[in-house]
Short mmCIF file of C-alpha atoms in Angstrom, two decimals:
data_model
loop_
_atom_site.label_atom_id
_atom_site.label_comp_id
_atom_site.label_asym_id
_atom_site.label_seq_id
_atom_site.Cartn_x
_atom_site.Cartn_y
_atom_site.Cartn_z
CA MET A 1 -10.67 9.93 -90.18
CA PRO A 2 -13.34 10.60 -92.84
CA ASP A 3 -16.98 10.89 -91.82
CA ILE A 4 -18.84 7.60 -91.60
CA ALA A 5 -20.71 8.25 -94.83
CA GLU A 6 -17.46 8.76 -96.71
CA ARG A 7 -15.76 5.53 -95.67
CA GLY A 8 -17.40 3.34 -98.28
CA TYR A 9 -19.24 1.00 -95.95
CA ALA A 10 -21.90 -1.34 -97.32
CA LYS A 11 -24.38 -0.30 -94.61
CA PRO A 12 -23.17 3.01 -93.21
CA ASP A 13 -26.43 3.67 -91.38
CA VAL A 14 -25.50 1.03 -88.81
CA LEU A 15 -22.94 3.43 -87.37
CA VAL A 16 -23.56 6.75 -85.68
CA SER A 17 -20.98 9.29 -84.63
CA THR A 18 -20.39 10.67 -81.16
CA ASP A 19 -21.79 13.97 -82.46
CA TRP A 20 -25.00 12.21 -83.48
CA VAL A 21 -25.33 10.63 -80.06
CA ALA A 22 -24.71 13.97 -78.34
CA GLU A 23 -27.48 15.49 -80.45
CA ASN A 24 -29.91 12.68 -79.62
CA LEU A 25 -29.44 12.32 -75.89
CA ASN A 26 -32.99 13.49 -75.25
CA ASN A 27 -34.58 11.82 -78.27
CA PRO A 28 -37.33 9.59 -76.85
CA ASN A 29 -37.07 7.29 -79.86
CA VAL A 30 -33.42 6.57 -79.17
CA ARG A 31 -32.05 4.44 -76.34
CA ILE A 32 -28.32 4.61 -75.71
CA ILE A 33 -26.98 1.33 -74.32
CA GLU A 34 -23.58 0.83 -72.74
CA SER A 35 -22.19 -2.70 -72.82
CA ASN A 36 -18.72 -3.28 -71.43
CA GLU A 37 -16.14 -5.89 -70.71
CA ASP A 38 -15.35 -4.13 -67.43
CA PRO A 39 -18.39 -4.08 -65.13
CA LEU A 40 -17.06 -1.09 -63.18
CA LEU A 41 -17.09 1.32 -66.09
CA TYR A 42 -20.81 2.08 -66.32
CA PRO A 43 -21.20 2.83 -62.60
CA SER A 44 -18.04 4.96 -62.72
CA GLY A 45 -19.69 7.23 -65.31
CA HIS A 46 -21.65 6.85 -68.55
CA ILE A 47 -23.27 8.87 -71.31
CA PRO A 48 -26.22 10.80 -69.84
CA GLY A 49 -29.39 8.80 -70.26
CA ALA A 50 -27.57 5.60 -71.21
CA VAL A 51 -28.72 2.31 -69.76
CA GLN A 52 -26.46 -0.64 -69.12
CA VAL A 53 -26.84 -4.05 -70.68
CA ASP A 54 -24.54 -6.39 -68.85
CA TRP A 55 -23.44 -9.32 -70.95
CA THR A 56 -23.30 -11.80 -68.07
CA ARG A 57 -26.35 -10.70 -66.12
CA ASP A 58 -28.66 -9.60 -68.92
CA LEU A 59 -27.82 -11.63 -72.02
CA ASN A 60 -26.68 -15.02 -70.75
CA ASP A 61 -28.82 -17.81 -69.40
CA PRO A 62 -27.89 -18.11 -65.72
CA VAL A 63 -27.67 -21.91 -65.85
CA LEU A 64 -27.06 -23.14 -69.39
CA ARG A 65 -24.18 -21.98 -71.51
CA ASP A 66 -26.52 -20.18 -73.84
CA TYR A 67 -28.17 -16.85 -74.39
CA ILE A 68 -31.45 -15.75 -72.90
CA GLN A 69 -34.72 -16.85 -74.47
CA LYS A 70 -37.65 -14.79 -75.73
CA PRO A 71 -39.27 -14.12 -72.30
CA GLN A 72 -36.03 -12.85 -70.76
CA PHE A 73 -35.32 -10.70 -73.80
CA GLU A 74 -38.79 -9.19 -73.57
CA THR A 75 -38.23 -8.48 -69.88
CA LEU A 76 -34.89 -6.84 -70.65
CA MET A 77 -36.37 -4.64 -73.36
CA SER A 78 -39.21 -3.64 -71.09
CA ARG A 79 -36.80 -2.79 -68.28
CA ILE A 80 -34.71 -0.49 -70.44
CA GLY A 81 -37.79 1.13 -71.95
CA VAL A 82 -37.39 -0.07 -75.51
CA THR A 83 -40.17 -0.69 -78.02
CA LYS A 84 -39.97 -2.16 -81.49
CA ASP A 85 -39.70 1.38 -82.81
CA THR A 86 -36.87 2.45 -80.55
CA THR A 87 -33.49 2.90 -82.17
CA VAL A 88 -30.98 1.29 -79.86
CA VAL A 89 -27.43 2.62 -80.02
CA PHE A 90 -24.72 0.50 -78.44
CA TYR A 91 -21.36 1.70 -77.24
CA GLY A 92 -18.76 0.35 -74.86
CA ASP A 93 -15.17 -0.27 -73.94
CA LYS A 94 -12.59 -2.27 -75.87
CA ASN A 95 -13.33 -0.45 -79.11
CA ASN A 96 -16.95 -1.58 -78.98
CA TRP A 97 -16.06 -5.23 -78.69
CA TRP A 98 -18.81 -5.89 -76.11
CA ALA A 99 -21.16 -3.44 -77.76
CA THR A 100 -21.06 -5.49 -80.95
CA TYR A 101 -21.58 -8.62 -78.88
CA ALA A 102 -24.76 -7.19 -77.38
CA PHE A 103 -25.74 -5.94 -80.85
CA TRP A 104 -25.30 -9.50 -82.17
CA VAL A 105 -27.53 -10.97 -79.45
CA PHE A 106 -30.17 -8.34 -80.21
CA GLN A 107 -30.10 -9.53 -83.84
CA LEU A 108 -30.84 -13.08 -82.70
CA PHE A 109 -34.15 -11.60 -81.54
CA GLY A 110 -34.65 -9.53 -84.68
CA HIS A 111 -34.24 -6.04 -83.22
CA THR A 112 -32.77 -4.65 -86.41
CA ASN A 113 -33.33 -1.05 -85.42
CA ALA A 114 -29.88 -1.05 -83.86
CA LYS A 115 -26.66 0.92 -84.31
CA ILE A 116 -23.15 1.17 -82.94
CA MET A 117 -21.56 4.45 -81.83
CA ASP A 118 -18.33 4.63 -83.83
CA GLY A 119 -15.34 4.85 -81.53
CA GLY A 120 -17.26 3.69 -78.50
CA ARG A 121 -16.51 4.84 -75.03
CA LEU A 122 -12.89 5.60 -75.83
CA LYS A 123 -13.77 8.25 -78.40
CA TRP A 124 -16.51 9.78 -76.24
CA GLU A 125 -14.06 10.12 -73.35
CA LYS A 126 -11.23 11.42 -75.53
CA GLU A 127 -13.50 14.15 -76.82
CA GLY A 128 -14.10 15.24 -73.26
CA ARG A 129 -17.82 14.71 -73.48
CA GLU A 130 -20.08 14.53 -70.46
CA LEU A 131 -20.31 11.42 -68.31
CA THR A 132 -22.68 10.97 -65.42
CA ARG A 133 -23.14 8.48 -62.60
CA GLU A 134 -26.89 9.05 -62.55
CA VAL A 135 -28.72 5.88 -63.56
CA PRO A 136 -31.79 6.74 -65.64
CA GLN A 137 -35.18 5.12 -65.22
CA TYR A 138 -37.55 4.70 -68.16
CA PRO A 139 -41.18 3.64 -68.11
CA PRO A 140 -41.45 -0.11 -68.76
CA THR A 141 -42.66 -1.07 -72.23
CA GLN A 142 -44.61 -3.96 -73.64
CA TYR A 143 -42.13 -5.63 -75.97
CA VAL A 144 -43.09 -8.75 -77.89
CA ALA A 145 -40.06 -10.51 -79.33
CA PRO A 146 -39.93 -13.37 -81.77
CA GLU A 147 -38.35 -16.64 -80.72
CA ARG A 148 -34.57 -16.47 -80.82
CA ASP A 149 -33.35 -17.34 -84.31
CA ASP A 150 -30.01 -19.16 -84.16
CA THR A 151 -30.05 -20.20 -87.81
CA LYS A 152 -28.69 -17.19 -89.66
CA ILE A 153 -25.88 -15.56 -87.71
CA ARG A 154 -24.94 -18.17 -85.13
CA ALA A 155 -22.91 -21.36 -85.67
CA PHE A 156 -22.65 -24.45 -83.50
CA ARG A 157 -19.89 -27.02 -83.18
CA ALA A 158 -21.48 -29.60 -85.48
CA GLN A 159 -21.88 -26.94 -88.15
CA VAL A 160 -18.24 -25.97 -87.77
CA LEU A 161 -17.23 -29.59 -88.32
CA GLU A 162 -19.29 -29.63 -91.52
CA HIS A 163 -17.77 -26.31 -92.47
CA ILE A 164 -14.28 -27.77 -92.18
CA LYS A 165 -15.20 -30.78 -94.29
CA ALA A 166 -16.56 -28.49 -96.97
CA GLN A 167 -13.35 -26.45 -96.80
CA LYS A 168 -15.26 -23.24 -96.27
CA PRO A 169 -13.50 -20.25 -94.73
CA LEU A 170 -13.13 -19.71 -91.00
CA VAL A 171 -11.73 -16.62 -89.36
CA ASP A 172 -9.93 -16.88 -86.03
CA VAL A 173 -9.99 -13.40 -84.52
CA ARG A 174 -7.93 -14.14 -81.39
CA SER A 175 -4.38 -12.96 -80.88
CA PRO A 176 -1.65 -14.59 -82.99
CA GLN A 177 -0.34 -16.37 -79.88
CA GLU A 178 -3.73 -17.89 -79.20
CA TYR A 179 -4.05 -18.88 -82.85
CA THR A 180 -0.72 -20.67 -83.03
CA GLY A 181 -1.27 -22.47 -79.75
CA GLU A 182 1.92 -21.02 -78.35
CA LEU A 183 2.29 -21.91 -74.70
CA LEU A 184 2.03 -19.07 -72.29
CA HIS A 185 5.34 -18.01 -70.87
CA MET A 186 4.76 -19.07 -67.31
CA PRO A 187 4.57 -22.74 -66.41
CA ASN A 188 1.39 -24.17 -64.94
CA TYR A 189 -0.75 -21.40 -66.36
CA PRO A 190 -4.12 -22.46 -67.64
CA GLN A 191 -4.34 -21.71 -71.33
CA GLU A 192 -7.41 -19.54 -71.82
CA GLY A 193 -9.50 -22.05 -69.91
CA THR A 194 -8.98 -24.86 -72.40
CA LEU A 195 -7.15 -28.15 -72.44
CA ARG A 196 -5.69 -27.72 -75.91
CA GLY A 197 -4.18 -24.79 -77.77
CA GLY A 198 -4.17 -24.02 -81.46
CA HIS A 199 -6.88 -23.25 -83.97
CA ILE A 200 -9.62 -24.87 -86.01
CA PRO A 201 -8.08 -26.41 -89.14
CA GLY A 202 -8.17 -24.10 -92.10
CA ALA A 203 -8.96 -21.00 -90.06
CA GLN A 204 -7.23 -17.79 -91.07
CA SER A 205 -5.85 -15.52 -88.38
CA VAL A 206 -7.28 -12.01 -88.46
CA PRO A 207 -7.14 -10.50 -84.96
CA TRP A 208 -10.33 -8.54 -84.38
CA ALA A 209 -8.57 -5.32 -83.38
CA ARG A 210 -7.10 -4.88 -86.83
CA ALA A 211 -10.48 -3.51 -87.86
CA VAL A 212 -10.21 -0.43 -85.68
CA ASN A 213 -8.02 2.61 -85.37
CA PRO A 214 -6.38 2.19 -81.96
CA ASP A 215 -6.14 5.92 -81.27
CA ASP A 216 -9.87 6.57 -81.15
CA GLY A 217 -11.55 3.20 -81.57
CA THR A 218 -13.23 4.12 -84.84
CA PHE A 219 -13.63 1.54 -87.56
CA LYS A 220 -11.17 1.58 -90.42
CA THR A 221 -12.40 2.56 -93.87
CA SER A 222 -13.85 -0.06 -96.20
CA ASP A 223 -10.73 0.11 -98.36
CA GLU A 224 -8.53 -0.60 -95.35
CA LEU A 225 -10.81 -3.42 -94.20
CA ARG A 226 -10.90 -4.98 -97.68
CA ALA A 227 -7.13 -4.87 -97.82
CA ILE A 228 -7.05 -7.02 -94.69
CA TYR A 229 -9.87 -9.48 -95.26
CA GLU A 230 -9.75 -9.72 -99.04
CA GLY A 231 -6.27 -8.58 -100.01
CA GLU A 232 -4.41 -10.50 -97.33
CA LYS A 233 -6.78 -13.36 -96.61
CA GLY A 234 -8.59 -13.83 -99.89
CA LEU A 235 -12.11 -13.73 -98.49
CA LYS A 236 -14.99 -12.78 -100.79
CA PRO A 237 -18.33 -11.12 -99.99
CA THR A 238 -20.16 -14.21 -101.23
CA ASP A 239 -18.25 -16.60 -98.95
CA ASP A 240 -19.96 -18.62 -96.26
CA ILE A 241 -17.81 -17.60 -93.27
CA ILE A 242 -17.67 -18.63 -89.63
CA ALA A 243 -15.81 -16.41 -87.18
CA TYR A 244 -14.72 -17.48 -83.72
CA CYS A 245 -12.55 -16.42 -80.79
CA ARG A 246 -12.61 -17.61 -77.18
CA ILE A 247 -16.27 -17.28 -76.23
CA GLY A 248 -17.69 -15.47 -79.24
CA GLU A 249 -17.25 -11.93 -78.00
CA ARG A 250 -14.35 -10.74 -80.13
CA SER A 251 -15.70 -12.62 -83.14
CA SER A 252 -18.99 -10.73 -82.87
CA HIS A 253 -16.92 -7.62 -83.61
CA SER A 254 -15.48 -9.23 -86.75
CA TRP A 255 -18.95 -10.54 -87.66
CA PHE A 256 -20.19 -6.96 -87.45
CA VAL A 257 -17.37 -5.67 -89.62
CA LEU A 258 -17.81 -8.30 -92.32
CA THR A 259 -21.61 -8.15 -92.33
CA TYR A 260 -22.34 -4.44 -92.04
CA LEU A 261 -19.22 -2.60 -93.06
CA LEU A 262 -18.14 -4.86 -95.92
CA GLY A 263 -21.59 -6.20 -96.82
CA TYR A 264 -20.89 -9.93 -96.58
CA ASN A 265 -24.20 -11.79 -96.57
CA ASN A 266 -23.35 -15.08 -94.96
CA VAL A 267 -21.25 -14.68 -91.83
CA ARG A 268 -21.94 -16.59 -88.64
CA ASN A 269 -20.45 -16.26 -85.18
CA TYR A 270 -19.41 -19.49 -83.47
CA ASP A 271 -19.92 -18.45 -79.86
CA GLY A 272 -18.86 -21.83 -78.48
CA SER A 273 -15.51 -20.78 -79.90
CA TRP A 274 -12.22 -21.98 -78.49
CA THR A 275 -13.51 -22.66 -74.98
CA GLU A 276 -15.74 -25.31 -76.53
CA TRP A 277 -13.48 -26.48 -79.36
CA GLY A 278 -10.29 -26.67 -77.30
CA ASN A 279 -12.04 -28.74 -74.65
CA SER A 280 -13.89 -31.07 -77.02
CA VAL A 281 -12.84 -34.68 -77.39
CA GLY A 282 -11.67 -35.72 -80.82
CA VAL A 283 -12.20 -32.53 -82.81
CA PRO A 284 -9.38 -31.65 -85.20
CA ILE A 285 -6.90 -28.95 -84.17
CA GLU A 286 -4.04 -27.30 -86.00
CA LYS A 287 -1.06 -25.93 -84.17
CA ASN A 288 1.80 -23.85 -85.51
CA VAL A 289 4.37 -24.23 -82.77
CA MET B 1 2.22 -20.08 -41.75
CA SER B 2 -1.12 -21.43 -42.88
CA GLN B 3 -3.13 -18.30 -43.56
CA ILE B 4 -3.19 -15.64 -46.22
CA PRO B 5 -2.06 -12.17 -45.06
CA ALA B 6 -4.46 -10.66 -42.55
CA LYS B 7 -4.83 -7.39 -44.46
CA LEU B 8 -6.09 -9.23 -47.50
CA GLN B 9 -8.35 -11.43 -45.40
CA ARG B 10 -9.98 -8.33 -43.90
CA ILE B 11 -10.77 -6.93 -47.34
CA LEU B 12 -12.11 -10.28 -48.49
CA ASP B 13 -14.32 -10.39 -45.42
CA ASP B 14 -15.61 -6.91 -46.25
CA PHE B 15 -16.49 -7.95 -49.78
CA SER B 16 -18.02 -11.22 -48.65
CA ALA B 17 -20.54 -9.21 -46.69
CA ILE B 18 -21.62 -7.17 -49.70
CA THR B 19 -24.72 -8.47 -51.42
CA ASP B 20 -25.67 -5.38 -53.39
CA ARG B 21 -23.89 -5.21 -56.75
CA HIS B 22 -24.04 -1.41 -56.85
CA GLU B 23 -22.42 -1.19 -53.43
CA ARG B 24 -19.75 -3.63 -54.59
CA ALA B 25 -19.08 -1.57 -57.70
CA GLU B 26 -18.85 1.67 -55.72
CA TYR B 27 -16.37 0.11 -53.30
CA LEU B 28 -14.21 -1.22 -56.15
CA ILE B 29 -14.28 2.10 -58.01
CA GLU B 30 -13.17 3.85 -54.83
CA ILE B 31 -10.26 1.39 -54.54
CA ALA B 32 -9.35 1.78 -58.22
CA ASP B 33 -9.03 5.54 -57.65
CA ARG B 34 -5.85 4.81 -55.67
CA PHE B 35 -4.18 3.04 -58.60
CA ASN B 36 -1.52 5.69 -59.12
CA SER B 37 -0.09 4.85 -55.71
CA VAL B 38 0.73 1.30 -56.82
CA ARG B 39 1.70 2.04 -60.41
CA VAL B 40 5.22 0.89 -61.23
CA PRO B 41 7.73 3.74 -60.78
CA ALA B 42 9.63 4.83 -63.88
CA ASP B 43 12.96 3.84 -62.33
CA ILE B 44 11.74 0.23 -62.19
CA SER B 45 10.07 0.09 -65.57
CA ALA B 46 9.03 2.50 -68.29
CA ARG B 47 6.72 1.75 -71.20
CA PRO B 48 6.98 -0.37 -73.23
CA HIS B 49 7.26 -2.78 -70.34
CA PRO B 50 9.04 -6.13 -70.64
CA GLU B 51 6.91 -9.02 -71.80
CA GLU B 52 7.95 -11.06 -68.78
CA ASN B 53 5.88 -8.74 -66.60
CA HIS B 54 2.83 -8.91 -68.84
CA VAL B 55 -0.26 -10.74 -67.60
CA GLN B 56 -1.03 -12.90 -70.59
CA MET B 57 -4.72 -13.40 -70.10
CA CYS B 58 -5.68 -9.91 -69.00
CA GLU B 59 -7.45 -7.92 -71.70
CA SER B 60 -6.65 -4.69 -69.87
CA ASP B 61 -2.92 -5.09 -70.58
CA ALA B 62 -1.92 -5.47 -66.97
CA TYR B 63 1.69 -5.84 -65.81
CA VAL B 64 3.05 -7.07 -62.49
CA TRP B 65 6.40 -6.49 -60.79
CA ALA B 66 7.57 -8.21 -57.63
CA ILE B 67 10.57 -6.30 -56.34
CA PRO B 68 12.55 -8.18 -53.67
CA LYS B 69 13.05 -6.39 -50.36
CA GLU B 70 15.92 -6.86 -47.95
CA ASP B 71 13.82 -9.01 -45.64
CA GLY B 72 13.06 -11.44 -48.44
CA THR B 73 9.49 -10.25 -49.04
CA HIS B 74 8.30 -8.35 -52.13
CA GLN B 75 7.03 -4.92 -52.97
CA PHE B 76 4.39 -5.38 -55.64
CA TYR B 77 3.86 -2.83 -58.39
CA PHE B 78 1.49 -2.84 -61.32
CA ASP B 79 0.60 -1.12 -64.52
CA VAL B 80 -2.64 -1.26 -66.48
CA LEU B 81 -2.28 0.16 -69.97
CA ASN B 82 -5.98 0.23 -70.73
CA PRO B 83 -7.20 3.47 -69.15
CA GLN B 84 -10.65 1.87 -68.93
CA GLY B 85 -9.39 -1.20 -67.09
CA LEU B 86 -10.93 -0.23 -63.77
CA SER B 87 -11.30 -3.78 -62.48
CA ALA B 88 -7.66 -4.58 -63.14
CA MET B 89 -6.72 -1.34 -61.38
CA ALA B 90 -8.87 -2.13 -58.36
CA LEU B 91 -7.42 -5.62 -58.04
CA SER B 92 -3.89 -4.25 -58.38
CA VAL B 93 -4.48 -1.83 -55.51
CA VAL B 94 -5.87 -4.58 -53.30
CA LEU B 95 -2.92 -6.86 -54.00
CA ALA B 96 -0.27 -4.17 -53.64
CA GLU B 97 -1.70 -2.76 -50.42
CA THR B 98 -2.28 -6.08 -48.71
CA LEU B 99 0.55 -8.32 -49.96
CA SER B 100 3.60 -6.07 -50.23
CA GLY B 101 6.01 -6.86 -47.41
CA GLU B 102 4.11 -9.96 -46.35
CA PRO B 103 5.87 -13.33 -45.94
CA ASN B 104 6.18 -15.30 -49.14
CA GLU B 105 4.61 -18.33 -47.49
CA ALA B 106 1.44 -16.35 -46.87
CA VAL B 107 1.39 -14.68 -50.28
CA ALA B 108 1.84 -18.05 -51.95
CA LYS B 109 -1.40 -19.18 -50.32
CA VAL B 110 -3.45 -16.45 -51.98
CA MET B 111 -5.60 -18.28 -54.48
CA PRO B 112 -6.74 -16.74 -57.79
CA ASP B 113 -10.38 -17.30 -56.90
CA ILE B 114 -10.27 -14.32 -54.54
CA VAL B 115 -11.33 -12.55 -57.74
CA PHE B 116 -14.83 -13.91 -57.29
CA THR B 117 -15.00 -12.76 -53.69
CA LEU B 118 -13.98 -9.28 -54.75
CA PHE B 119 -15.88 -8.94 -58.02
CA GLY B 120 -18.77 -11.31 -57.48
CA ARG B 121 -19.66 -14.65 -58.99
CA GLU B 122 -21.22 -13.08 -62.03
CA VAL B 123 -17.95 -11.75 -63.40
CA ALA B 124 -17.66 -12.81 -67.05
CA MET B 125 -15.48 -15.81 -67.80
CA GLY B 126 -12.87 -13.98 -69.83
CA LYS B 127 -12.78 -11.12 -67.36
CA GLY B 128 -12.38 -13.53 -64.47
CA GLN B 129 -9.52 -15.30 -66.18
CA GLY B 130 -7.72 -12.06 -66.85
CA LEU B 131 -8.05 -10.95 -63.25
CA MET B 132 -7.01 -14.34 -61.96
CA GLY B 133 -3.97 -14.05 -64.19
CA ILE B 134 -2.90 -11.00 -62.18
CA VAL B 135 -3.22 -12.94 -58.92
CA ASN B 136 -1.34 -15.85 -60.49
CA MET B 137 1.62 -13.59 -61.28
CA VAL B 138 1.77 -12.34 -57.68
CA GLN B 139 1.40 -15.83 -56.28
CA TYR B 140 4.06 -17.16 -58.64
CA ALA B 141 6.54 -14.52 -57.49
CA ALA B 142 6.08 -15.59 -53.88
CA LYS B 143 6.18 -19.30 -54.67
CA SER B 144 9.40 -18.92 -56.59
CA LYS B 145 11.11 -17.74 -53.40
CA LEU B 146 10.02 -20.66 -51.25
#
């Protein structure tokens, strides 16, 4: 795999390599953040000095189905010792799927000084690099965040309905079986927590994992990504695109790819995703089975 | 038979008493360390495993086998293809160690929401569904023999 700088990304600085992270473990201006799908991974061992941001506990409102607000975000940033000037570097399991989700939430609060470690936890482990179970403590900071801005990179159901009417592109990043609405093979199984299967009308199927190299979790080159999103699906960098999955986690990965690696300027993540759409009364659904 | 197997109930009672999330995580990691002892033997299945054993909703690519025993009960085996799927591994160990050889009537009463007793209420929705899918497969195997 070529170095990050040689892969033709629109914004290559948003990625750092495992080498870079290893060289910056003691950099006081850098905070390494692990964010995983599996809550047991961080306590089982993590990059030395890395803090954990847990999607459920740290980024979600405990009552509403929504993300935290400004005061909770400020508390989180203080707890993990981050200032406005700190470069936060996310990594995690599932080829950085949850790392990009946390990255996306951080962008709702305007912390643009943020990066993703290419390859995530998988690559770090495969390279035999050090992991520790020691949980670091950093001095609390005074972090003043802006109000959460849901207007630029987040989409809501009503906006998706308008999007459909305008025949603008949607990207469904779930598995092909989820996209088609194919019934699961065992009877009486709940279908991904929703009452209806299928996809939002007009959505194109581009499973999120196609953007990564499965062997080491690194992102594919810009040429490879363009072949998928533009060559196969006909998307253009100027398109107004909404991506979705089940709860917005996998689609944050595709949002990241389109926005930072391919330089698309108008991509939003519909975090209500299929768990909202497939349970909503009267919204249109397409099914391919 | 109106109760779930006693061995499982004891573990659930242990976890019910845990209020500290770090203690819970440590306990689960310790259990996950025994995963190789419940991994499906090669003479039963080798990778790539059949789709019929695949837990559809589990993002860790978990597989479940219920091998009938002479007494009509099952020996449960598992595989988790994601090497970072520690939660799926821990749950597999719990299920294999406490439900193998137990009467189908009792295994059929094991409800998927034991996941929340083991992993805590704050487990993410998708994660919870995947783990419950593993329990569903085990429960289904027992129910199909009733």
